[in-house]
Amino acid sequence: MSASPPEEPGIAVSVPSERVPARAILPALYQLVEAHTRESLAAVAAEGRSISCKAGCGACCRMFVPISDVEAHALAALVERMPEPRRTTIKQRFAEAENRLADWRPLDTLIQRSSTAIAADHDQMLADYFRLGIACPFLEDESCSIHPDRPLVCREYFVTSPAELCASHDRRREIKGVKRKFVAPALQYLTSDTTPPRSTVMPITLVLRWVSRQTGKEGKRRGIDWLKRFSRILQDLAQHHRLTQGKQP
Ligand code: SF4
């Protein structure tokens, strides 16, 4: 089934017509991000700036890369589909990352389930996480080994500032990012049934652990219903951003 998200009339995406888990609409969201990215990169070029991100620079892959429950399920399924011995290698990297994080603080404190999304010590936690220097388990030779399947946040993130700034959390306020449309943050609220909706966010290093502890089945809706729900959340986030920042996202 093809549909245009209400606030994106120029972009038609295809979603399954049957009832599916939310992760089944990820390919449609990838298309949205790619369309937004093309616009943003054209705007950057028109301003005479250029993107610093390139293969071989994986500094941002050591940050707290925030992943929603929806993409956690997708990444766990991706790992399960990997042939051996690659699957075991990747799982070992996840286990090593979990062990290092567990030596630092209780792992459950790194998984946020919140309507406000921001804990009081959030900034400090991000800084401390980065200082641990734990690479995303999918990072190989400083490049993404799952590039076609990488999460939305990795697709949306580009900088125009010098690459060395990304390697220092202390200088993160000097990083100049490219305008984004909050597709990845909106996904964090998609499966919530509460009012107001609560986000589910975890670092990419904990997605296998989180999925392995889920006892219920993933909820299902028709693809178009997931997409409409997603569009409403995206609009709400954009509105919230306009109210709090006084400008367009
Ligand atoms: S999924 Fe790929 S791009 Fe994203 S943090 Fe991991 S290695 Fe980096």
mmCIF file of C-alpha atoms and ligand atoms in Angstrom:
data_model
loop_
_atom_site.group_PDB
_atom_site.id
_atom_site.type_symbol
_atom_site.label_atom_id
_atom_site.label_comp_id
_atom_site.label_asym_id
_atom_site.label_seq_id
_atom_site.Cartn_x
_atom_site.Cartn_y
_atom_site.Cartn_z
ATOM 1 C CA MET A 1 0.000 0.000 0.000
ATOM 2 C CA SER A 2 1.346 3.472 -0.914
ATOM 3 C CA ALA A 3 0.596 6.510 1.217
ATOM 4 C CA SER A 4 1.903 9.989 1.914
ATOM 5 C CA PRO A 5 2.428 10.987 5.526
ATOM 6 C CA PRO A 6 0.026 13.952 6.059
ATOM 7 C CA GLU A 7 2.743 16.562 6.623
ATOM 8 C CA GLU A 8 4.950 15.173 3.846
ATOM 9 C CA PRO A 9 2.658 15.497 0.797
ATOM 10 C CA GLY A 10 5.538 15.229 -1.678
ATOM 11 C CA ILE A 11 6.788 11.896 -0.418
ATOM 12 C CA ALA A 12 4.939 8.651 -1.200
ATOM 13 C CA VAL A 13 6.076 5.589 0.707
ATOM 14 C CA SER A 14 4.896 1.977 0.712
ATOM 15 C CA VAL A 15 3.790 0.187 3.859
ATOM 16 C CA PRO A 16 2.299 -3.306 4.346
ATOM 17 C CA SER A 17 -1.519 -3.402 4.165
ATOM 18 C CA GLU A 18 -1.802 -6.203 6.726
ATOM 19 C CA ARG A 19 -1.314 -6.056 10.499
ATOM 20 C CA VAL A 20 2.422 -6.017 11.177
ATOM 21 C CA PRO A 21 4.846 -5.128 13.977
ATOM 22 C CA ALA A 22 5.924 -1.466 13.906
ATOM 23 C CA ARG A 23 9.361 -2.412 12.570
ATOM 24 C CA ALA A 24 7.721 -3.364 9.262
ATOM 25 C CA ILE A 25 7.340 0.347 8.404
ATOM 26 C CA LEU A 26 11.065 1.048 8.875
ATOM 27 C CA PRO A 27 11.791 0.889 5.103
ATOM 28 C CA ALA A 28 9.184 3.658 4.615
ATOM 29 C CA LEU A 29 10.811 5.742 7.348
ATOM 30 C CA TYR A 30 14.224 5.218 5.739
ATOM 31 C CA GLN A 31 12.745 6.740 2.561
ATOM 32 C CA LEU A 32 11.482 9.733 4.538
ATOM 33 C CA VAL A 33 14.867 10.299 6.148
ATOM 34 C CA GLU A 34 16.629 9.987 2.819
ATOM 35 C CA ALA A 35 14.305 12.603 1.290
ATOM 36 C CA HIS A 36 14.878 14.952 4.240
ATOM 37 C CA THR A 37 18.603 14.321 4.065
ATOM 38 C CA ARG A 38 18.739 15.211 0.368
ATOM 39 C CA GLU A 39 16.981 18.520 1.164
ATOM 40 C CA SER A 40 19.280 19.267 4.099
ATOM 41 C CA LEU A 41 22.457 18.442 2.192
ATOM 42 C CA ALA A 42 21.348 20.619 -0.728
ATOM 43 C CA ALA A 43 20.758 23.484 1.733
ATOM 44 C CA VAL A 44 24.204 22.940 3.271
ATOM 45 C CA ALA A 45 25.838 23.000 -0.172
ATOM 46 C CA ALA A 46 23.888 26.138 -1.107
ATOM 47 C CA GLU A 47 25.376 27.827 1.965
ATOM 48 C CA GLY A 48 28.868 26.904 0.778
ATOM 49 C CA ARG A 49 29.415 24.408 3.591
ATOM 50 C CA SER A 50 30.297 20.715 3.319
ATOM 51 C CA ILE A 51 29.708 17.549 5.301
ATOM 52 C CA SER A 52 32.639 16.311 7.393
ATOM 53 C CA CYS A 53 31.268 12.761 7.870
ATOM 54 C CA LYS A 54 32.970 10.075 5.792
ATOM 55 C CA ALA A 55 33.807 6.372 5.840
ATOM 56 C CA GLY A 56 36.594 5.701 8.318
ATOM 57 C CA CYS A 57 35.357 8.202 10.907
ATOM 58 C CA GLY A 58 33.396 6.378 13.605
ATOM 59 C CA ALA A 59 33.634 8.918 16.439
ATOM 60 C CA CYS A 60 29.850 9.253 16.746
ATOM 61 C CA CYS A 61 29.575 5.448 16.920
ATOM 62 C CA ARG A 62 31.059 5.634 20.435
ATOM 63 C CA MET A 63 28.395 8.036 21.643
ATOM 64 C CA PHE A 64 25.184 6.970 23.378
ATOM 65 C CA VAL A 65 23.447 6.105 20.082
ATOM 66 C CA PRO A 66 19.747 6.245 21.091
ATOM 67 C CA ILE A 67 17.631 3.381 19.781
ATOM 68 C CA SER A 68 13.875 2.921 20.121
ATOM 69 C CA ASP A 69 12.182 -0.334 21.075
ATOM 70 C CA VAL A 70 11.035 -0.635 17.433
ATOM 71 C CA GLU A 71 14.578 -0.542 16.062
ATOM 72 C CA ALA A 72 15.873 -2.700 18.928
ATOM 73 C CA HIS A 73 13.623 -5.497 17.641
ATOM 74 C CA ALA A 74 14.779 -4.848 14.062
ATOM 75 C CA LEU A 75 18.477 -4.934 14.997
ATOM 76 C CA ALA A 76 18.072 -8.080 17.096
ATOM 77 C CA ALA A 77 16.329 -9.785 14.158
ATOM 78 C CA LEU A 78 19.124 -8.610 11.847
ATOM 79 C CA VAL A 79 21.741 -10.213 14.103
ATOM 80 C CA GLU A 80 19.746 -13.468 14.211
ATOM 81 C CA ARG A 81 19.705 -13.548 10.398
ATOM 82 C CA MET A 82 23.499 -13.179 10.154
ATOM 83 C CA PRO A 83 25.423 -16.269 9.045
ATOM 84 C CA GLU A 84 27.871 -17.897 11.402
ATOM 85 C CA PRO A 85 30.542 -17.144 12.549
ATOM 86 C CA ARG A 86 29.577 -13.488 12.091
ATOM 87 C CA ARG A 87 26.510 -13.767 14.320
ATOM 88 C CA THR A 88 28.593 -15.110 17.195
ATOM 89 C CA THR A 89 31.254 -12.423 16.674
ATOM 90 C CA ILE A 90 28.651 -9.662 16.829
ATOM 91 C CA LYS A 91 26.948 -11.188 19.876
ATOM 92 C CA GLN A 92 30.318 -11.385 21.633
ATOM 93 C CA ARG A 93 30.854 -7.675 20.988
ATOM 94 C CA PHE A 94 27.451 -6.899 22.469
ATOM 95 C CA ALA A 95 28.243 -9.042 25.521
ATOM 96 C CA GLU A 96 31.583 -7.262 26.008
ATOM 97 C CA ALA A 97 29.891 -3.869 25.742
ATOM 98 C CA GLU A 98 27.222 -4.923 28.267
ATOM 99 C CA ASN A 99 29.907 -6.085 30.701
ATOM 100 C CA ARG A 100 31.786 -2.815 30.479
ATOM 101 C CA LEU A 101 28.592 -0.814 30.924
ATOM 102 C CA ALA A 102 27.543 -2.980 33.885
ATOM 103 C CA ASP A 103 30.876 -2.177 35.598
ATOM 104 C CA TRP A 104 29.945 1.492 35.279
ATOM 105 C CA ARG A 105 26.295 1.604 36.374
ATOM 106 C CA PRO A 106 23.166 -0.587 36.561
ATOM 107 C CA LEU A 107 22.174 -1.357 32.996
ATOM 108 C CA ASP A 108 18.478 -0.673 33.584
ATOM 109 C CA THR A 109 19.322 2.980 34.389
ATOM 110 C CA LEU A 110 20.475 3.343 30.777
ATOM 111 C CA ILE A 111 17.079 2.325 29.386
ATOM 112 C CA GLN A 112 14.669 5.237 29.559
ATOM 113 C CA ARG A 113 10.922 4.847 29.521
ATOM 114 C CA SER A 114 9.629 8.340 29.973
ATOM 115 C CA SER A 115 7.084 10.925 28.824
ATOM 116 C CA THR A 116 9.652 13.659 29.410
ATOM 117 C CA ALA A 117 12.526 11.596 27.960
ATOM 118 C CA ILE A 118 15.201 13.612 29.754
ATOM 119 C CA ALA A 119 16.433 12.453 33.156
ATOM 120 C CA ALA A 120 18.047 14.986 35.507
ATOM 121 C CA ASP A 121 21.525 13.540 35.000
ATOM 122 C CA HIS A 122 21.056 12.958 31.266
ATOM 123 C CA ASP A 123 23.862 15.236 30.041
ATOM 124 C CA GLN A 124 26.345 13.885 32.549
ATOM 125 C CA MET A 125 25.349 10.322 31.678
ATOM 126 C CA LEU A 126 25.947 11.012 27.965
ATOM 127 C CA ALA A 127 29.363 12.504 28.717
ATOM 128 C CA ASP A 128 30.364 9.605 30.957
ATOM 129 C CA TYR A 129 29.107 7.050 28.427
ATOM 130 C CA PHE A 130 31.222 8.639 25.687
ATOM 131 C CA ARG A 131 34.316 8.671 27.888
ATOM 132 C CA LEU A 132 34.038 4.885 28.257
ATOM 133 C CA GLY A 133 34.900 4.690 24.541
ATOM 134 C CA ILE A 134 32.692 1.654 23.877
ATOM 135 C CA ALA A 135 32.218 1.265 20.139
ATOM 136 C CA CYS A 136 28.919 0.225 18.612
ATOM 137 C CA PRO A 137 29.194 -3.553 18.090
ATOM 138 C CA PHE A 138 28.496 -3.012 14.388
ATOM 139 C CA LEU A 139 31.503 -0.693 13.902
ATOM 140 C CA GLU A 140 34.338 -2.325 11.946
ATOM 141 C CA ASP A 141 37.472 -0.524 10.729
ATOM 142 C CA GLU A 142 35.758 2.708 11.832
ATOM 143 C CA SER A 143 32.939 2.106 9.334
ATOM 144 C CA CYS A 144 29.402 0.829 9.742
ATOM 145 C CA SER A 145 29.185 -2.882 8.904
ATOM 146 C CA ILE A 146 25.363 -2.758 8.618
ATOM 147 C CA HIS A 147 25.149 0.366 6.485
ATOM 148 C CA PRO A 148 21.974 -0.627 4.512
ATOM 149 C CA ASP A 149 20.242 -1.548 7.798
ATOM 150 C CA ARG A 150 21.648 1.155 10.065
ATOM 151 C CA PRO A 151 19.211 2.839 12.470
ATOM 152 C CA LEU A 152 17.360 6.045 11.679
ATOM 153 C CA VAL A 153 19.455 8.128 14.050
ATOM 154 C CA CYS A 154 22.603 7.080 12.167
ATOM 155 C CA ARG A 155 20.946 8.067 8.875
ATOM 156 C CA GLU A 156 19.880 11.473 10.189
ATOM 157 C CA TYR A 157 23.158 12.524 11.793
ATOM 158 C CA PHE A 158 25.597 14.656 9.766
ATOM 159 C CA VAL A 159 27.974 17.392 10.840
ATOM 160 C CA THR A 160 29.718 20.238 9.039
ATOM 161 C CA SER A 161 32.176 20.978 11.843
ATOM 162 C CA PRO A 162 35.686 19.454 11.914
ATOM 163 C CA ALA A 163 35.635 15.705 12.598
ATOM 164 C CA GLU A 164 37.925 16.044 15.623
ATOM 165 C CA LEU A 165 35.163 17.844 17.552
ATOM 166 C CA CYS A 166 33.056 14.669 17.389
ATOM 167 C CA ALA A 167 35.855 12.762 19.119
ATOM 168 C CA SER A 168 35.714 14.987 22.207
ATOM 169 C CA HIS A 169 32.566 15.081 24.287
ATOM 170 C CA ASP A 170 33.914 18.175 26.084
ATOM 171 C CA ARG A 171 33.726 20.122 22.808
ATOM 172 C CA ARG A 172 30.342 18.760 21.690
ATOM 173 C CA ARG A 173 28.701 22.198 21.933
ATOM 174 C CA GLU A 174 30.984 23.304 19.084
ATOM 175 C CA ILE A 175 29.665 20.526 16.825
ATOM 176 C CA LYS A 176 27.581 21.905 13.956
ATOM 177 C CA GLY A 177 24.929 19.371 12.957
ATOM 178 C CA VAL A 178 22.754 19.393 9.864
ATOM 179 C CA LYS A 179 19.054 20.183 10.321
ATOM 180 C CA ARG A 180 16.985 17.062 11.074
ATOM 181 C CA LYS A 181 13.268 16.272 11.128
ATOM 182 C CA PHE A 182 13.071 14.178 14.323
ATOM 183 C CA VAL A 183 12.186 10.948 12.526
ATOM 184 C CA ALA A 184 14.306 8.881 14.931
ATOM 185 C CA PRO A 185 12.967 10.628 18.086
ATOM 186 C CA ALA A 186 9.371 10.220 16.870
ATOM 187 C CA LEU A 187 9.918 6.495 16.528
ATOM 188 C CA GLN A 188 10.729 6.305 20.236
ATOM 189 C CA TYR A 189 7.043 7.019 21.026
ATOM 190 C CA LEU A 190 5.375 4.946 18.307
ATOM 191 C CA THR A 191 4.386 1.874 20.319
ATOM 192 C CA SER A 192 3.332 3.743 23.465
ATOM 193 C CA ASP A 193 -0.303 3.309 24.519
ATOM 194 C CA THR A 194 -0.168 5.839 27.353
ATOM 195 C CA THR A 195 -1.341 9.480 27.439
ATOM 196 C CA PRO A 196 0.917 11.371 27.175
ATOM 197 C CA PRO A 197 2.967 8.846 25.201
ATOM 198 C CA ARG A 198 6.139 7.538 26.789
ATOM 199 C CA SER A 199 9.337 7.042 24.836
ATOM 200 C CA THR A 200 11.449 3.905 25.037
ATOM 201 C CA VAL A 201 15.133 4.603 24.406
ATOM 202 C CA MET A 202 18.290 2.621 25.003
ATOM 203 C CA PRO A 203 21.909 2.791 23.826
ATOM 204 C CA ILE A 204 22.585 0.643 20.790
ATOM 205 C CA THR A 205 24.936 -1.474 22.910
ATOM 206 C CA LEU A 206 21.975 -2.775 24.949
ATOM 207 C CA VAL A 207 19.471 -3.681 22.243
ATOM 208 C CA LEU A 208 20.125 -7.444 22.318
ATOM 209 C CA ARG A 209 19.860 -7.519 26.101
ATOM 210 C CA TRP A 210 16.632 -5.515 26.061
ATOM 211 C CA VAL A 211 14.982 -7.666 23.379
ATOM 212 C CA SER A 212 16.010 -10.888 25.155
ATOM 213 C CA ARG A 213 14.104 -9.701 28.248
ATOM 214 C CA GLN A 214 10.820 -8.932 26.491
ATOM 215 C CA THR A 215 8.145 -11.461 27.380
ATOM 216 C CA GLY A 216 5.165 -10.156 25.353
ATOM 217 C CA LYS A 217 4.820 -10.235 21.577
ATOM 218 C CA GLU A 218 5.379 -7.097 19.514
ATOM 219 C CA GLY A 219 2.096 -5.224 18.983
ATOM 220 C CA LYS A 220 0.600 -5.292 15.480
ATOM 221 C CA ARG A 221 -1.394 -2.740 13.466
ATOM 222 C CA ARG A 222 -1.994 -2.182 9.770
ATOM 223 C CA GLY A 223 0.986 -0.489 8.148
ATOM 224 C CA ILE A 224 -1.062 2.597 7.291
ATOM 225 C CA ASP A 225 -2.203 2.908 10.909
ATOM 226 C CA TRP A 226 1.397 2.806 12.146
ATOM 227 C CA LEU A 227 2.275 5.456 9.548
ATOM 228 C CA LYS A 228 -0.602 7.770 10.563
ATOM 229 C CA ARG A 229 0.299 7.372 14.210
ATOM 230 C CA PHE A 230 3.928 8.100 13.401
ATOM 231 C CA SER A 231 2.960 11.256 11.453
ATOM 232 C CA ARG A 232 0.953 12.591 14.409
ATOM 233 C CA ILE A 233 3.899 12.055 16.756
ATOM 234 C CA LEU A 234 6.264 13.725 14.294
ATOM 235 C CA GLN A 235 3.951 16.753 14.056
ATOM 236 C CA ASP A 236 3.678 16.954 17.860
ATOM 237 C CA LEU A 237 7.460 16.869 18.246
ATOM 238 C CA ALA A 238 7.889 19.552 15.581
ATOM 239 C CA GLN A 239 5.255 21.709 17.303
ATOM 240 C CA HIS A 240 6.922 21.190 20.678
ATOM 241 C CA HIS A 241 10.265 22.148 19.168
ATOM 242 C CA ARG A 242 8.795 25.305 17.622
ATOM 243 C CA LEU A 243 7.280 26.302 20.982
ATOM 244 C CA THR A 244 10.441 25.651 22.974
ATOM 245 C CA GLN A 245 13.014 26.863 20.443
ATOM 246 C CA GLY A 246 10.967 29.474 18.632
ATOM 247 C CA LYS A 247 11.997 28.145 15.238
ATOM 248 C CA GLN A 248 11.359 25.412 12.747
ATOM 249 C CA PRO A 249 13.122 22.086 13.372
HETATM 250 S S1 SF4 B 1 24.844 1.210 13.483
HETATM 251 FE FE1 SF4 B 1 26.569 1.774 12.182
HETATM 252 S S2 SF4 B 1 26.466 4.036 11.964
HETATM 253 FE FE2 SF4 B 1 25.133 3.440 13.698
HETATM 254 S S3 SF4 B 1 26.423 3.646 15.534
HETATM 255 FE FE3 SF4 B 1 26.597 1.503 14.839
HETATM 256 S S4 SF4 B 1 28.383 1.437 13.482
HETATM 257 FE FE4 SF4 B 1 27.804 3.586 13.755
#
